[in-house]
Coordinates of C-alpha atoms and ligand atoms in Angstrom, one line a residue:
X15 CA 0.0 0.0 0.0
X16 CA 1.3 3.7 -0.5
X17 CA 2.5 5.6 2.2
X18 CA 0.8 8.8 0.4
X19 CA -2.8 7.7 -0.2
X20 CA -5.0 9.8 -2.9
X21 CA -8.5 11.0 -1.2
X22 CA -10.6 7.8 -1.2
X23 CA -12.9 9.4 -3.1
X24 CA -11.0 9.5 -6.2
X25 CA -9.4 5.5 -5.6
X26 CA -12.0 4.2 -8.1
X27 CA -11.3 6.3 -10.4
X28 CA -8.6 4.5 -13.7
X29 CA -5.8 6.1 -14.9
X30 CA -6.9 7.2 -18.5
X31 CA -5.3 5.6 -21.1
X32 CA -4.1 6.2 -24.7
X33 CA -5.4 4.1 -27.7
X34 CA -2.6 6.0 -29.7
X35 CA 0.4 4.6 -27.8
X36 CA 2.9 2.0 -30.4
X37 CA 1.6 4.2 -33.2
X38 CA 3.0 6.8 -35.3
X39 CA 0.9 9.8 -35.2
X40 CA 1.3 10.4 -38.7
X41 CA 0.1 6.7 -39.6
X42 CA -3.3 6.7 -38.2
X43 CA -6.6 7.2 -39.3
X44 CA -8.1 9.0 -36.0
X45 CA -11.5 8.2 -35.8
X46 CA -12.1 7.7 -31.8
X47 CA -12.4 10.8 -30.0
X48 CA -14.6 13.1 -32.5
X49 CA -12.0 15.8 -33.9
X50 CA -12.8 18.3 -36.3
X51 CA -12.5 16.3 -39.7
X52 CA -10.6 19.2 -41.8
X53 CA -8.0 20.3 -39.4
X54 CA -7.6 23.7 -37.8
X55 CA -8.5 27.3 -39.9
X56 CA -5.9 28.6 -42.3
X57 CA -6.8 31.5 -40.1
X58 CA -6.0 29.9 -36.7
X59 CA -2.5 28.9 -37.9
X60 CA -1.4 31.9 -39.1
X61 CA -2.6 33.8 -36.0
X62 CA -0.2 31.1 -34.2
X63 CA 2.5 32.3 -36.6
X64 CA 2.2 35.7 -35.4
X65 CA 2.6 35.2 -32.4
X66 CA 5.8 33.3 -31.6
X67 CA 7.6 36.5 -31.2
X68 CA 5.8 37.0 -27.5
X69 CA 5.8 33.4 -26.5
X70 CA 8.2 34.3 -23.4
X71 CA 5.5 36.7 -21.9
X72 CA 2.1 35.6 -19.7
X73 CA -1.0 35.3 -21.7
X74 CA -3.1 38.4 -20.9
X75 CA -5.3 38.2 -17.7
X76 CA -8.3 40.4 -19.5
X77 CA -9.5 38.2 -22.4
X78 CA -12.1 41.2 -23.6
X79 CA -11.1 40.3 -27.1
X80 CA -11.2 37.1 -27.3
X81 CA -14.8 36.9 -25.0
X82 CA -16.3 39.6 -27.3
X83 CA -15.6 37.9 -30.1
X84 CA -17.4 34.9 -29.0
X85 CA -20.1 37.2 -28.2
X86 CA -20.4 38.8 -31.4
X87 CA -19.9 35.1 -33.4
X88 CA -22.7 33.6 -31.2
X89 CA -25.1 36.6 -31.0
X90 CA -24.3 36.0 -27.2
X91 CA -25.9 39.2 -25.9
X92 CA -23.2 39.9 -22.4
X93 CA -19.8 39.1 -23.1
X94 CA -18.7 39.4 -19.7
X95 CA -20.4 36.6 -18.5
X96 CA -18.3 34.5 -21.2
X97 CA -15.8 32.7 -19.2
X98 CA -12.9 30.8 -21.2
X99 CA -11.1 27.6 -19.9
X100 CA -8.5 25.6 -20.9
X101 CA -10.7 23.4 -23.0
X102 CA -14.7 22.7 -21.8
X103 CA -13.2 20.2 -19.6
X104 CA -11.4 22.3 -17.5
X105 CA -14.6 24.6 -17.0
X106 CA -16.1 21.6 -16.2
X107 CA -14.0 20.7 -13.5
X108 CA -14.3 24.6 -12.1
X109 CA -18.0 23.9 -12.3
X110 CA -17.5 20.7 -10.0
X111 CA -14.5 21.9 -7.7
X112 CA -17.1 25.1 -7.0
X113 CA -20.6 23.9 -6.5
X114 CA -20.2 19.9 -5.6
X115 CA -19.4 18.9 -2.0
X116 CA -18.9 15.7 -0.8
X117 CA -22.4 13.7 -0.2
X118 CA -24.1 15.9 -3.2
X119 CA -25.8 14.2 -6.1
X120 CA -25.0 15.1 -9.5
X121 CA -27.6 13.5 -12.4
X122 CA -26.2 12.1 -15.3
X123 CA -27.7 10.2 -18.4
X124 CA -27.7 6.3 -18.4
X125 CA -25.0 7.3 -21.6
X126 CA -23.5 10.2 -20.5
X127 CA -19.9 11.3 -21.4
X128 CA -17.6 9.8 -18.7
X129 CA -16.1 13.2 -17.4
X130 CA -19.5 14.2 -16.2
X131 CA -19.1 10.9 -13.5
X132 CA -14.8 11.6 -13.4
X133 CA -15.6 15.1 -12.2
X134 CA -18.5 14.3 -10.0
X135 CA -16.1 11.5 -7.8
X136 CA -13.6 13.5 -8.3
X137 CA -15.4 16.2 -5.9
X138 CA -16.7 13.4 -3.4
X139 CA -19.9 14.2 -5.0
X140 CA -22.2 10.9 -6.0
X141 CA -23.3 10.7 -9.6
X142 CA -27.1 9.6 -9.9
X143 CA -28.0 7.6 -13.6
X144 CA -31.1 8.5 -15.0
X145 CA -32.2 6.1 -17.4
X146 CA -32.5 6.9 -21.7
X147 CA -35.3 6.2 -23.4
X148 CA -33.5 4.7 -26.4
X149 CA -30.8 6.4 -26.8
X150 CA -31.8 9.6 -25.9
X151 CA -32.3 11.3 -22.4
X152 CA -35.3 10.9 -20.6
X153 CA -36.5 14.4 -19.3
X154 CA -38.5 12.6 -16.7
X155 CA -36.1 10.3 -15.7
X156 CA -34.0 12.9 -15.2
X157 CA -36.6 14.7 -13.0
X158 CA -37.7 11.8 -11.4
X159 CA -34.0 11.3 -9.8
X160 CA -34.0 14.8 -8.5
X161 CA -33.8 14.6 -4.5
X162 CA -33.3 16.7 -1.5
X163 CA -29.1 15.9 -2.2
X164 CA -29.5 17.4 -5.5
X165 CA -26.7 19.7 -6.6
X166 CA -26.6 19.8 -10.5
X167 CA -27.7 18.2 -13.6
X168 CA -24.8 17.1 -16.9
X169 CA -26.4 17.6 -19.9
X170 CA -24.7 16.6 -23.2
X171 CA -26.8 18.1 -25.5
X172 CA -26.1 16.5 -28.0
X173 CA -25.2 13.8 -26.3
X174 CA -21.6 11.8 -26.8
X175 CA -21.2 8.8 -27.5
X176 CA -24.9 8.5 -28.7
X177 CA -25.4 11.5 -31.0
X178 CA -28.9 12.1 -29.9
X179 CA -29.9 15.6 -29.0
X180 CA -33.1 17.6 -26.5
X181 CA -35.4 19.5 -28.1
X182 CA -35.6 23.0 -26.9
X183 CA -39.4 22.2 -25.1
X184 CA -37.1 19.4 -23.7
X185 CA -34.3 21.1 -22.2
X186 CA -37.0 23.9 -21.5
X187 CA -39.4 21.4 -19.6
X188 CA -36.2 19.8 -17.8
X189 CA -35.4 23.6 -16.2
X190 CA -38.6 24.0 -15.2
X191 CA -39.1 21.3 -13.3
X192 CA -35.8 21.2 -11.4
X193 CA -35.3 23.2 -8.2
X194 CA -33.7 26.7 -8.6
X195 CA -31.2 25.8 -6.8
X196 CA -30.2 22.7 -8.8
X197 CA -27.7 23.9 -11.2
X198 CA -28.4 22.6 -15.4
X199 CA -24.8 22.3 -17.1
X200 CA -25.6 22.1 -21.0
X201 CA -22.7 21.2 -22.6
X202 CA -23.3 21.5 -26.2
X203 CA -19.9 20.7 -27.1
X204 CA -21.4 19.6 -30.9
X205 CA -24.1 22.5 -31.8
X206 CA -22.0 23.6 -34.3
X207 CA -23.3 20.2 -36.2
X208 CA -26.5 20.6 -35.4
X209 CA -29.1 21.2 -38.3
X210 CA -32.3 21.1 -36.6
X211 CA -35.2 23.7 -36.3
X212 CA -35.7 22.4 -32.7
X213 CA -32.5 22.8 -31.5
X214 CA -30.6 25.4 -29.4
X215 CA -27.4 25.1 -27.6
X216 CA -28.9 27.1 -24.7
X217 CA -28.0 30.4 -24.9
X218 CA -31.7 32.4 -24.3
X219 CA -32.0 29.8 -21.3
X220 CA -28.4 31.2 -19.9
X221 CA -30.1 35.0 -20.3
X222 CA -33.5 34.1 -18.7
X223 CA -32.7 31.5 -15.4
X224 CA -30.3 31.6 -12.6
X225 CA -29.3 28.1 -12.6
X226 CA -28.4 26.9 -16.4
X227 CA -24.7 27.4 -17.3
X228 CA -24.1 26.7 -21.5
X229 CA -20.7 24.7 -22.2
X230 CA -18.6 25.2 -25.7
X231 CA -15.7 23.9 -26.9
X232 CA -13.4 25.1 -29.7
X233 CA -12.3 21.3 -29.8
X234 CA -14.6 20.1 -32.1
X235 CA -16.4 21.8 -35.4
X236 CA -13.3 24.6 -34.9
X237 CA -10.5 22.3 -35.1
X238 CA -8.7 23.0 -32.4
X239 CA -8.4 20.4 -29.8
X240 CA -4.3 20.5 -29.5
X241 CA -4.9 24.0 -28.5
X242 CA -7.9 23.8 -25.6
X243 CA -10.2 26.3 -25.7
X244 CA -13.8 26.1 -24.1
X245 CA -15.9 28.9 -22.9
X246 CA -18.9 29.0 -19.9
X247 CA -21.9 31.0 -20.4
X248 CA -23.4 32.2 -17.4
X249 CA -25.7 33.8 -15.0
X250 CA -23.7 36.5 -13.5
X251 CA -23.3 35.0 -10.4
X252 CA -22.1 32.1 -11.9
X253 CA -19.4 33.9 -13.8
X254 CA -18.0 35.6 -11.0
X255 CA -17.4 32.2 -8.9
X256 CA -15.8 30.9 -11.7
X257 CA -14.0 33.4 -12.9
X258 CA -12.6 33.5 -8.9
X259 CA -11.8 30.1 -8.4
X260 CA -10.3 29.7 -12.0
X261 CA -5.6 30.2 -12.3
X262 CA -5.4 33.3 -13.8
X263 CA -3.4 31.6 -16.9
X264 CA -5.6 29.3 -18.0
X265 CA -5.9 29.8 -21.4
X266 CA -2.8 29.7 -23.3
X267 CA -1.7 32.9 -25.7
X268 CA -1.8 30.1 -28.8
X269 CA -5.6 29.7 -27.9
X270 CA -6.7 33.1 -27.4
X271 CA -5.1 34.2 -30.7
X272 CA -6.2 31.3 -32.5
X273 CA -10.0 31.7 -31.4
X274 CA -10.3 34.8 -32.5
X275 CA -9.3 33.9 -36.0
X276 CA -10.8 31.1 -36.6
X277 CA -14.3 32.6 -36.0
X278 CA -13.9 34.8 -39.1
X279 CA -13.1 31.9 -41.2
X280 CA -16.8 31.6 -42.7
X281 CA -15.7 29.5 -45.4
X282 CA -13.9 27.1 -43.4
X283 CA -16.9 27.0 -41.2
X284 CA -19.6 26.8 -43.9
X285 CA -17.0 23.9 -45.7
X286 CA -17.2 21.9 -42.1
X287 CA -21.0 21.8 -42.0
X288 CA -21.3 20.7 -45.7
X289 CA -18.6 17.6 -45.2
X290 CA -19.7 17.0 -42.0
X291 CA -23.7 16.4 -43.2
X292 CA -22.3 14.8 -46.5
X293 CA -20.0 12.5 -44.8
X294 CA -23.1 11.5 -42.2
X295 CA -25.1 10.5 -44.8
X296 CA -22.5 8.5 -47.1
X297 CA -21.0 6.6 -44.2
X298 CA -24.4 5.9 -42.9
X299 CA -25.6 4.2 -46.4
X300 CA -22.4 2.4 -46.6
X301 CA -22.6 0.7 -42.9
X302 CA -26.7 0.2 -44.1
X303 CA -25.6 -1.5 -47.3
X304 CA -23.1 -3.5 -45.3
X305 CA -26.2 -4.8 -43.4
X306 CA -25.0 -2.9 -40.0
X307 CA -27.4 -0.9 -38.0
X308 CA -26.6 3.0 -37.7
X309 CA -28.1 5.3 -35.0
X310 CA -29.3 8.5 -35.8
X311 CA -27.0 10.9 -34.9
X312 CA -26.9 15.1 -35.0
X313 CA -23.0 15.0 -34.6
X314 CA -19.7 14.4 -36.3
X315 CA -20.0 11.1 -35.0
X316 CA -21.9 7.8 -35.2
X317 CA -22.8 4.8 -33.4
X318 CA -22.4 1.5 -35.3
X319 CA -23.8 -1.7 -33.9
X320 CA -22.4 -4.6 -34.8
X321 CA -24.0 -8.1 -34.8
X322 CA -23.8 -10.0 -31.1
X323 CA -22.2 -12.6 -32.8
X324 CA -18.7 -13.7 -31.8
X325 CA -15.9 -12.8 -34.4
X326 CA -18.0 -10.0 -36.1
X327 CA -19.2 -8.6 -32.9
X328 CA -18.1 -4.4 -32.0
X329 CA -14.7 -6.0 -30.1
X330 CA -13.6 -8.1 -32.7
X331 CA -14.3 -4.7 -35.6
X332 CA -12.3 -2.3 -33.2
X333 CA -9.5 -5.0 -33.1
X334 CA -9.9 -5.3 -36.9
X335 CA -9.2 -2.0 -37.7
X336 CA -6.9 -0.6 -34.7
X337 CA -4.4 -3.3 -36.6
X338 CA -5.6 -1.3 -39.9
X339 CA -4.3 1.6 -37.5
X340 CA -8.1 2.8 -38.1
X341 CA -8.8 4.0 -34.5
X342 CA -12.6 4.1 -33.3
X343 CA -14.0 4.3 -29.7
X344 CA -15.5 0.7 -28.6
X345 CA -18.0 1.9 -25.8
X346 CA -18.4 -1.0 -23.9
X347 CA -17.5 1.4 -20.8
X348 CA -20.5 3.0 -21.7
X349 CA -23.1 -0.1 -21.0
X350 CA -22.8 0.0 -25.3
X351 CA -21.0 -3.7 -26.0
X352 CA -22.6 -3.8 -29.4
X353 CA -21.9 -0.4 -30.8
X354 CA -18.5 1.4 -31.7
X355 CA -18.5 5.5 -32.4
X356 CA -16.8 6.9 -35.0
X357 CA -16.0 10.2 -35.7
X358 CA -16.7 11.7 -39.3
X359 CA -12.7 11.9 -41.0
X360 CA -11.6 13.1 -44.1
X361 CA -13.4 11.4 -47.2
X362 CA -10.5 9.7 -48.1
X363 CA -10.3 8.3 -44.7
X364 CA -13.6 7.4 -44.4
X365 CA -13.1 5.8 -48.0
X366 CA -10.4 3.4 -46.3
X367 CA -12.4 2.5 -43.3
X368 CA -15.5 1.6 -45.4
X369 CA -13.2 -0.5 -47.1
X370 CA -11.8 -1.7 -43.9
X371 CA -15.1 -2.8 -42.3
X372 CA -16.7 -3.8 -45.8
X373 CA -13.4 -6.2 -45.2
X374 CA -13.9 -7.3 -41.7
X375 CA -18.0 -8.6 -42.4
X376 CA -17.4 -10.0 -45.3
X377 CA -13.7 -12.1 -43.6
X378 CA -15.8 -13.1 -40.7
X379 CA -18.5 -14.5 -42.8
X380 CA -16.2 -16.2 -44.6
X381 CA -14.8 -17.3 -41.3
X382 CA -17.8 -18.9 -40.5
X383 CA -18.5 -20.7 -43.4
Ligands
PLP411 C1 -15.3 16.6 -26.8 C2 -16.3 17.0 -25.7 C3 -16.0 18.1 -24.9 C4 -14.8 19.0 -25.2 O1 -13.9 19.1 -24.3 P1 -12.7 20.0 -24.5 O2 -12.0 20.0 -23.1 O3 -13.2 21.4 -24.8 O4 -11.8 19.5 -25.6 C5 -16.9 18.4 -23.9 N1 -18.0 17.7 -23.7 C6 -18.3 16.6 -24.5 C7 -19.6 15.9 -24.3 C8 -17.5 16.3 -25.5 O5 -17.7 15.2 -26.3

C-alpha cells in the first residue's frame, strides 16, 4: 500500500489511457475521440505564426477580445459573463470543484460522457444515472432522480457517444421542473453540427434562469483540440465564482489568438457543415448497405452496432481495424457492448475505413463458413 494515499474518493477512479500509444501519429486514421474532420482554420494557424515572437511573456489576464468575439460570433448578448477555460473540460472541473461537496448528487444520463461521472467522484460528489429512453435522455427520468441531495444536472446536449440531441421544449421542460437551486450544465460541445429547427445550444436559457450554465468547446467543429479552448456561459453570479476560483493563466496565448481567428473563417466554417452532413449521410448508407445498423445521430460522430455474434461482434471490428491503424471508440465502458463510435474523418479516410469494415464482415462471414 502507499505511504501517500490519494483522497478515497478518487481510488475508483482509472488512470486514463491512450489508444494511440505503439503508433506513429502520422500513420493513423483517427476516428475515436470526435475531432474536427478538416483540421484547424488557415486563419488559426497563421494567427499562431504571429505570435511566436511574444511566447516568453504571460498570456493576458483580461480576455475582452477574445470573450467579445465569441459574443459577437454567437449573437451571445453579455460578453462578460463569457468565461474561457483551458478546453470545456477544465470549465467543467471549475464547475464541479465550486458547487459539488462531498455527499451531493450530480444526475447524469444512463449514456453520459464519462467526465461528467470523473468530475463528480472526483469532488466526493455521488453521480445519480437517470435512465435513456433509447438512446436519448429521458426528461423525466432525469426529474424523477431529483432529491433533496440534489446539486446539479450534466447535460450533453447532444449527447456523446450517442449523437442524440433535447429539443428546446425538452431542455425547457427539464429547467422548469428542477429546483432553482439545482444547477443545469448544457454542454453542447457539438451545436455547431447541429441542423435542426428544434435545437438550441442554450443560450436564451443562460439570459433568462439563474441556474443553467451553457458549455462550448473550440475542440470540435473549430478544429482545435491540440490548442484547448472552451468557454462558460453564465448567469452573473455564476461567472463571477468561476472566474474567482479559476488560475489566472488558464488559457494559453496560442488559444486566445487562434480563437479569434478562426471565428472569421466563414468558409472554413460553412466547408465543415457541408462535409460534416455529407459524410453522415454516405457513411451511414455504406454501414446500411453493409447490413450494419446506424443510430441516428446530429453529430460528427456515429454509433455503429455490430452483430452480437462472436468474431463480427463491435470487439472483434475495433481489433480489426486498430491493426488497420483505423482507430474508433469501442464503448463498452459506456453499458454499449454492441456499438463502436466513430468520428466523421476526411473522405479519403472514411473511404479506407469503409473499405476496412466492408473487409472485416465479409472475412468473418467467410470465417464462418
Ligand atoms: C469533446 C467533448 C468536450 C470537449 O472538451 P474540451 O475539453 O473542450 O476539448 C466536452 N463535452 C463533450 C460531451 C465532448 O464530447
Amino acid at each position: 500500500m502507499a505511504l501517500v494515499t490519494p483522497r478515497p474518493a478518487i481510488q475508483p477512479l482509472v488512470r486514463y489511457t491512450s489508444q494511440v500509444k505503439g503508433k506513429r501519429e502520422g500513420q493513423v486514421i483517427r476516428l475515436s475521440v470526435n475531432e474536427g474532420a478538416l483540421g484547424p482554420s488557415p486563419l488559426a494557424t497563421a494567427a499562431l505564426d504571429r505570435i511566436k515572437p511574444g511566447l516568453h511573456r504571460y498570456p493576458p489576464i483580461d480576455l475582452d477580445h477574445l470573450t467579445d468575439a465569441i459574443a459577437a460570433h454567437h449573437g451571445i448578448p453579455d460578453a462578460r459573463r463569457i468565461i474561457v477555460g483551458c478546453g470545456s473540460d477544465e470549465l467543467l472541473a471549475t464547475l464541479c470543484q465550486a458547487y459539488v461537496d462531498p455527499g451531493d448528487e450530480v444526475i447524469v444520463t444512463q449514456y453520459a460522457f464519462v467526465l461528467f461521472t470523473h468530475l463528480t467522484l472526483m469532488s466526493g460528489g455521488v453521480p445519480v444515472k437517470a435512465d435513456d429512453q433509447g438512446y436519448t435522455a429521458s426528461v423525466d427520468n432525469i426529474l424523477a432522480s431529483v432529491s433533496a441531495r440534489t446539486k446539479m444536472v450534466f447535460l450533453a446536449n447532444p449527447n456523446n457517444p450517442t449523437g442524440t440531441y433535447l429539443s428546446r421544449a425538452e431542455v425547457q421542460r427539464l429547467r422548469d421542473g428542477l429546483p432553482e437551486t439545482v444547477l443545469l450544465v448544457l454542454d453542447a460541445a457539438y451545436a455547431e453540427y447541429v441542423e435542426r429547427n428544434d435545437y438550441s445550444a442554450g443560450a436564451a436559457m443562460v439570459d433568462a434562469f439563474e441556474n443553467v450554465v451553457m458549455l462550448r468547446t473550440y475542440s470540435k467543429f473549430y478544429g482545435m483540440a491540440g490548442l484547448r479552448l472552451g468557454w462558460a456561459y453564465c448567469p452573473e453570479d455564476i461567472a463571477n465564482t468561476l472566474a474567482s476560483v479559476k488560475p489566472p493563466y488558464g488559457v494559453n496565448l496560442g488559444a486566445v489568438e487562434a480563437g479569434i481567428a478562426t471565428l472569421e473563417d466563414h468558409d472554413f466554417h460553412a466547408l465543415s457543415l457541408r462535409h460534416n452532413v455529407d459524410m453522415i449521410a454516405w457513411f451511414g448508407a455504406q454501414m446500411t448497405a453493409l447490413g450494419l445498423t446506424v443510430e441516428p445521430t446530429v453529430a460528427n460522430f456515429v454509433m455503429l452496432r455490430f452483430p452480437a455474434t462472436a468474431g463480427r461482434d463491435a470487439a472483434a471490428a475495433r481489433v480489426f481495424l486498430d491493426q488497420r491503424n483505423i482507430l474508433v471508440r469501442a464503448l463498452a465502458d459506456y453499458g454499449l457492448p454492441e456499438h463502436v463510435r466513430i468520428s466523421m474523418g476526411t473522405t479519403e479516410e472514411m473511404q479506407t475505413t469503409v473499405a476496412a469494415i466492408r473487409e472485416f464482415m465479409q472475412s468473418t462471414v467467410a470465417a464462418d463458413g
